[in-house]
Amino acid sequence: MNLRIKLFTAFLGLVIIPLFILGIITFLVTFNSIETKYSQQAEYSLKAIGYSIKNIFQEMDNVTDNGIATGVFQEALSSQDPDSQDLTAASQLELNANQRNFRSLLYSHPAIDYAFLYNVHGTGDSNVISIFNKENFETLPYEQFQEHPLYQEVMSLNGVPKWIAPHEYPELTGSEDVFTQIRLIKDLGTFRKVGVLVVQIKNWEFESIYRNLTIGSRMQDTRFFLVNDNGQVLYDFQSELSGETLESGIQSKLSAITEYSSFKGKFENEESVISIYHLKEYNWKLVSVTSWHYLSQEVTTFSKWFVAIILICVVTAMLFNIFFMNRITGTIGVIVRFMRKVESGDLTARVDEKGDDELLLLQKGFNSQMEKINELFHQVKQEQLQKANAELRVLQAQIKPHFLFNTLESINVLAVQNEGRKVSEMVVRLASILRISIQDKEEIRLGLEVEHLRSYLEIQKFRFEELFDYEIDIPASMMSCKAMKLTLQPLVENSIQHGFEGINYRGQIKVTGMLRNNSMVLQVEDNGIGMTGKQLSSIQYADPDLDLHSVSVYPNHERRGLGLRSVHDRLRLRYGSRYGLFICSQPGEGTIIQCVIPITESGDQG
């Protein structure tokens, strides 16, 4: 995984994802708290409505209590002319003081729809006595009322008011949204049951309760109902579902609620929060229904904004990744690519210096380090070349005196023997060797190197005439190629001095040349005694990654590999690790040495 993906993943994992998880947790916690808080608010609202309803009923109870206390109802029941007791139609002048006061009290309550009395001792039409009739209403005959289950309940209350909600007993109260009070009337002197009072009030007061509750609050979209245990809507504050029945899911919970409960459920196929409060005094239940969509719209809006913000953050992160992180990671990636080039051996790699921030310092630092590394490599290379040249000079200093002494001694022997022609030939060969050896050039034509080798072999052939024969087979096309001076002679010297040591047969040396894979291969093959694996390993040349200069002085006792080592080191330092000497040898099977150098055409004839 590259740096760009890591940074973007870290941004997502450490910022975006935690923010998203935090938003989800907040969203869920808020959703759960909405129902709890609304349930508390609904409880307060329903209790306030219940308290207001109770006050309305108590106020009307006080009105009827006043009528009983002043004897207005008892007087109407004992009147010989029941029709004259209608305070709506009666003239103010025809009323007594108690009737005028009660009439004023009734008119001060415009919500009263009608009021009448049942005379429990009357007969026929005299059983129904109208007290206050603002609208035409046909009352239930007293005989039928006596058979009604409500009659016995009113009698058992013994004068305590009984309130009936709309639609509970439509045969008695009608189909309008009105509340009806029914109570027993007794004679104040004898406490004998004389009649039943029925007072009906309109829903104006209840509508005002709803308006006062919803105006300026968060309950505008809340539906309020007054229901019984069977789920019948006795009163709808919005006048839409009065007389109808609530859903079965709500009905099943009504009878079990004794005080207050709130839950989520379906109302008119919409998810809603339903709260129920039990009116103990009247055995009714107040129900509030609020759409969950309405309650959660703020949270939903918040969630939409949150999702939008998250998307903006992600887009911003992607833009930041594209325009800023790409530049940072791209620059670092370029530096990494150049570092890999350096690892592969390209020490000339340099990064383009761009920008004006820390990345520029990083680029300059890389380039500066590469400059210093190049300087160190150049310094080390120079030191290695100097060391190799010093070793070459040591090798030449070791070879020349001994070789010159033996050659001059051989020339002296020939002179004593009056072998003038051979003396001349030996002198010419020695002069050729010295002429090539004292040249300052590091590289010479392969033809000169072969000439130097041939002169050396001829001199050695004269000294060891019966020891070996040699053959040089190098194509003429290779003679113009460049080769390092003193490359072949040490290889051949190794065969003569060490390969043919103690043999009882005639040695053979074959020097060949060929071109292969843009390289020049010079091979020296002998049929000498060969080398053991230990001897090969002591030369320490075969491994291209081996530090050939870890030992400053070669062991004196292992002089056999000194010439080979020197040639190999010089070739590798000059041409690189791909070039040098490659030896194949086995005891008793001879030795093959291949010298691999790059093809370079010589531009002169020196």
Tab-separated table of N, CA and C in Angstrom, residues 531-602:
chain	number	residue	atom	x	y	z
A	531	MET	N	44.748	-26.874	-10.461
A	531	MET	CA	44.665	-26.293	-9.112
A	531	MET	C	43.531	-26.954	-8.343
A	532	THR	N	43.758	-27.021	-7.050
A	532	THR	CA	42.726	-27.553	-6.172
A	532	THR	C	41.688	-26.458	-5.865
A	533	GLY	N	40.562	-26.901	-5.281
A	533	GLY	CA	39.537	-25.922	-4.900
A	533	GLY	C	40.057	-24.930	-3.883
A	534	LYS	N	40.893	-25.381	-2.972
A	534	LYS	CA	41.453	-24.484	-1.957
A	534	LYS	C	42.336	-23.434	-2.597
A	535	GLN	N	43.128	-23.878	-3.599
A	535	GLN	CA	43.982	-22.913	-4.292
A	535	GLN	C	43.153	-21.889	-5.069
A	536	LEU	N	42.074	-22.354	-5.681
A	536	LEU	CA	41.206	-21.433	-6.418
A	536	LEU	C	40.577	-20.401	-5.477
A	537	SER	N	40.095	-20.899	-4.331
A	537	SER	CA	39.440	-19.982	-3.392
A	537	SER	C	40.418	-18.990	-2.803
A	538	SER	N	41.684	-19.370	-2.690
A	538	SER	CA	42.670	-18.453	-2.126
A	538	SER	C	42.962	-17.285	-3.054
A	539	ILE	N	42.674	-17.486	-4.341
A	539	ILE	CA	42.906	-16.385	-5.290
A	539	ILE	C	41.875	-15.281	-5.078
A	540	GLN	N	40.620	-15.659	-4.672
A	540	GLN	CA	39.572	-14.699	-4.306
A	540	GLN	C	39.271	-13.719	-5.448
A	541	TYR	N	38.787	-14.280	-6.503
A	541	TYR	CA	38.455	-13.400	-7.627
A	541	TYR	C	37.095	-13.729	-8.211
A	542	ALA	N	36.565	-14.929	-7.959
A	542	ALA	CA	35.399	-15.388	-8.710
A	542	ALA	C	34.115	-14.665	-8.317
A	543	ASP	N	33.963	-14.272	-7.032
A	543	ASP	CA	32.716	-13.624	-6.589
A	543	ASP	C	32.722	-12.160	-6.986
A	544	PRO	N	31.790	-11.696	-7.849
A	544	PRO	CA	31.814	-10.307	-8.300
A	544	PRO	C	31.498	-9.326	-7.178
A	545	ASP	N	30.828	-9.772	-6.091
A	545	ASP	CA	30.508	-8.873	-4.991
A	545	ASP	C	31.566	-8.908	-3.891
A	546	LEU	N	32.629	-9.683	-4.103
A	546	LEU	CA	33.648	-9.839	-3.076
A	546	LEU	C	34.550	-8.623	-3.043
A	547	ASP	N	34.864	-8.149	-1.836
A	547	ASP	CA	35.774	-7.018	-1.697
A	547	ASP	C	37.186	-7.516	-1.947
A	548	LEU	N	37.732	-7.205	-3.121
A	548	LEU	CA	39.043	-7.714	-3.522
A	548	LEU	C	40.178	-6.960	-2.845
A	549	HIS	N	39.836	-5.883	-2.143
A	549	HIS	CA	40.887	-5.052	-1.550
A	549	HIS	C	40.787	-5.011	-0.040
A	550	SER	N	40.094	-6.002	0.531
A	550	SER	CA	39.990	-6.054	1.980
A	550	SER	C	41.316	-6.392	2.625
A	551	VAL	N	42.228	-7.011	1.860
A	551	VAL	CA	43.576	-7.344	2.364
A	551	VAL	C	44.574	-6.535	1.559
A	552	SER	N	45.347	-5.742	2.221
A	552	SER	CA	46.243	-4.817	1.506
A	552	SER	C	47.457	-5.506	0.936
A	553	VAL	N	47.913	-6.591	1.550
A	553	VAL	CA	49.111	-7.293	1.083
A	553	VAL	C	48.764	-8.767	0.915
A	554	TYR	N	49.096	-9.331	-0.243
A	554	TYR	CA	48.829	-10.743	-0.460
A	554	TYR	C	49.784	-11.584	0.361
A	555	PRO	N	49.339	-12.733	0.794
A	555	PRO	CA	50.229	-13.611	1.583
A	555	PRO	C	51.458	-13.997	0.757
A	556	ASN	N	52.597	-13.934	1.370
A	556	ASN	CA	53.844	-14.242	0.659
A	556	ASN	C	53.926	-15.704	0.262
A	557	HIS	N	53.346	-16.587	1.078
A	557	HIS	CA	53.458	-18.013	0.778
A	557	HIS	C	52.556	-18.411	-0.364
A	558	GLU	N	51.570	-17.604	-0.719
A	558	GLU	CA	50.663	-17.969	-1.811
A	558	GLU	C	50.951	-17.056	-2.984
A	559	ARG	N	52.137	-17.141	-3.508
A	559	ARG	CA	52.539	-16.256	-4.599
A	559	ARG	C	51.962	-16.705	-5.921
A	560	ARG	N	51.438	-17.895	-5.968
A	560	ARG	CA	50.924	-18.425	-7.216
A	560	ARG	C	49.771	-17.588	-7.751
A	561	GLY	N	48.924	-17.082	-6.914
A	561	GLY	CA	47.769	-16.317	-7.369
A	561	GLY	C	48.023	-14.831	-7.471
A	562	LEU	N	49.268	-14.380	-7.179
A	562	LEU	CA	49.529	-12.949	-7.152
A	562	LEU	C	49.315	-12.310	-8.500
A	563	GLY	N	49.854	-12.911	-9.569
A	563	GLY	CA	49.695	-12.345	-10.907
A	563	GLY	C	48.239	-12.374	-11.352
A	564	LEU	N	47.579	-13.516	-11.131
A	564	LEU	CA	46.166	-13.610	-11.516
A	564	LEU	C	45.327	-12.587	-10.756
A	565	ARG	N	45.585	-12.475	-9.473
A	565	ARG	CA	44.822	-11.548	-8.648
A	565	ARG	C	44.991	-10.117	-9.130
A	566	SER	N	46.219	-9.769	-9.443
A	566	SER	CA	46.499	-8.408	-9.898
A	566	SER	C	45.797	-8.111	-11.213
A	567	VAL	N	45.827	-9.036	-12.141
A	567	VAL	CA	45.157	-8.836	-13.430
A	567	VAL	C	43.647	-8.715	-13.237
A	568	HIS	N	43.118	-9.623	-12.430
A	568	HIS	CA	41.662	-9.600	-12.213
A	568	HIS	C	41.212	-8.285	-11.562
A	569	ASP	N	41.960	-7.843	-10.552
A	569	ASP	CA	41.602	-6.604	-9.876
A	569	ASP	C	41.645	-5.428	-10.831
A	570	ARG	N	42.674	-5.363	-11.614
A	570	ARG	CA	42.820	-4.241	-12.550
A	570	ARG	C	41.686	-4.224	-13.565
A	571	LEU	N	41.293	-5.411	-14.053
A	571	LEU	CA	40.207	-5.478	-15.040
A	571	LEU	C	38.880	-5.042	-14.433
A	572	ARG	N	38.604	-5.518	-13.233
A	572	ARG	CA	37.322	-5.159	-12.607
A	572	ARG	C	37.270	-3.681	-12.254
A	573	LEU	N	38.361	-3.142	-11.756
A	573	LEU	CA	38.386	-1.725	-11.430
A	573	LEU	C	38.273	-0.860	-12.677
A	574	ARG	N	38.812	-1.359	-13.762
A	574	ARG	CA	38.791	-0.577	-15.005
A	574	ARG	C	37.457	-0.673	-15.728
A	575	TYR	N	36.911	-1.892	-15.808
A	575	TYR	CA	35.737	-2.112	-16.665
A	575	TYR	C	34.449	-2.426	-15.893
A	576	GLY	N	34.533	-2.790	-14.634
A	576	GLY	CA	33.337	-3.112	-13.886
A	576	GLY	C	33.288	-4.569	-13.467
A	577	SER	N	32.271	-4.895	-12.635
A	577	SER	CA	32.191	-6.237	-12.039
A	577	SER	C	31.828	-7.312	-13.049
A	578	ARG	N	31.296	-6.916	-14.217
A	578	ARG	CA	30.934	-7.929	-15.227
A	578	ARG	C	32.170	-8.519	-15.904
A	579	TYR	N	33.328	-7.896	-15.729
A	579	TYR	CA	34.530	-8.293	-16.450
A	579	TYR	C	35.583	-8.761	-15.454
A	580	GLY	N	36.620	-9.448	-16.015
A	580	GLY	CA	37.690	-9.960	-15.174
A	580	GLY	C	38.116	-11.340	-15.629
A	581	LEU	N	38.659	-12.113	-14.684
A	581	LEU	CA	39.154	-13.458	-14.977
A	581	LEU	C	38.176	-14.498	-14.460
A	582	PHE	N	38.054	-15.560	-15.253
A	582	PHE	CA	37.207	-16.696	-14.869
A	582	PHE	C	38.028	-17.963	-15.084
A	583	ILE	N	38.275	-18.718	-14.001
A	583	ILE	CA	39.203	-19.849	-14.029
A	583	ILE	C	38.438	-21.143	-13.843
A	584	CYS	N	38.802	-22.114	-14.648
A	584	CYS	CA	38.270	-23.471	-14.506
A	584	CYS	C	39.465	-24.414	-14.432
A	585	SER	N	39.581	-25.123	-13.311
A	585	SER	CA	40.761	-25.980	-13.132
A	585	SER	C	40.404	-27.147	-12.253
A	586	GLN	N	41.195	-28.246	-12.443
A	586	GLN	CA	41.026	-29.441	-11.642
A	586	GLN	C	42.385	-30.126	-11.560
A	587	PRO	N	42.754	-30.634	-10.404
A	587	PRO	CA	44.072	-31.275	-10.268
A	587	PRO	C	44.270	-32.373	-11.320
A	588	GLY	N	45.434	-32.282	-12.044
A	588	GLY	CA	45.773	-33.267	-13.064
A	588	GLY	C	45.090	-33.055	-14.396
A	589	GLU	N	44.210	-32.053	-14.511
A	589	GLU	CA	43.453	-31.828	-15.751
A	589	GLU	C	43.798	-30.503	-16.429
A	590	GLY	N	44.751	-29.761	-15.899
A	590	GLY	CA	45.121	-28.492	-16.493
A	590	GLY	C	44.233	-27.350	-16.012
A	591	THR	N	44.463	-26.207	-16.637
A	591	THR	CA	43.758	-24.984	-16.217
A	591	THR	C	43.331	-24.192	-17.443
A	592	ILE	N	42.127	-23.627	-17.368
A	592	ILE	CA	41.629	-22.718	-18.417
A	592	ILE	C	41.300	-21.391	-17.748
A	593	ILE	N	41.929	-20.338	-18.267
A	593	ILE	CA	41.684	-18.993	-17.735
A	593	ILE	C	41.100	-18.148	-18.861
A	594	GLN	N	39.920	-17.606	-18.608
A	594	GLN	CA	39.285	-16.712	-19.573
A	594	GLN	C	39.350	-15.281	-19.049
A	595	CYS	N	39.832	-14.402	-19.930
A	595	CYS	CA	39.906	-12.976	-19.609
A	595	CYS	C	38.836	-12.260	-20.443
A	596	VAL	N	37.812	-11.689	-19.756
A	596	VAL	CA	36.676	-11.050	-20.428
A	596	VAL	C	36.807	-9.537	-20.244
A	597	ILE	N	36.897	-8.813	-21.384
A	597	ILE	CA	36.999	-7.350	-21.354
A	597	ILE	C	36.075	-6.799	-22.429
A	598	PRO	N	35.594	-5.554	-22.247
A	598	PRO	CA	34.701	-4.976	-23.266
A	598	PRO	C	35.447	-4.652	-24.551
A	599	ILE	N	34.722	-4.617	-25.640
A	599	ILE	CA	35.318	-4.313	-26.947
A	599	ILE	C	35.465	-2.799	-27.076
A	600	THR	N	36.672	-2.346	-27.260
A	600	THR	CA	36.956	-0.921	-27.454
A	600	THR	C	37.981	-0.799	-28.564
A	601	GLU	N	37.604	-0.094	-29.633
A	601	GLU	CA	38.518	0.079	-30.770
A	601	GLU	C	39.589	1.099	-30.425
A	602	SER	N	40.818	0.780	-30.799
A	602	SER	CA	41.939	1.696	-30.560
A	602	SER	C	42.000	2.733	-31.657
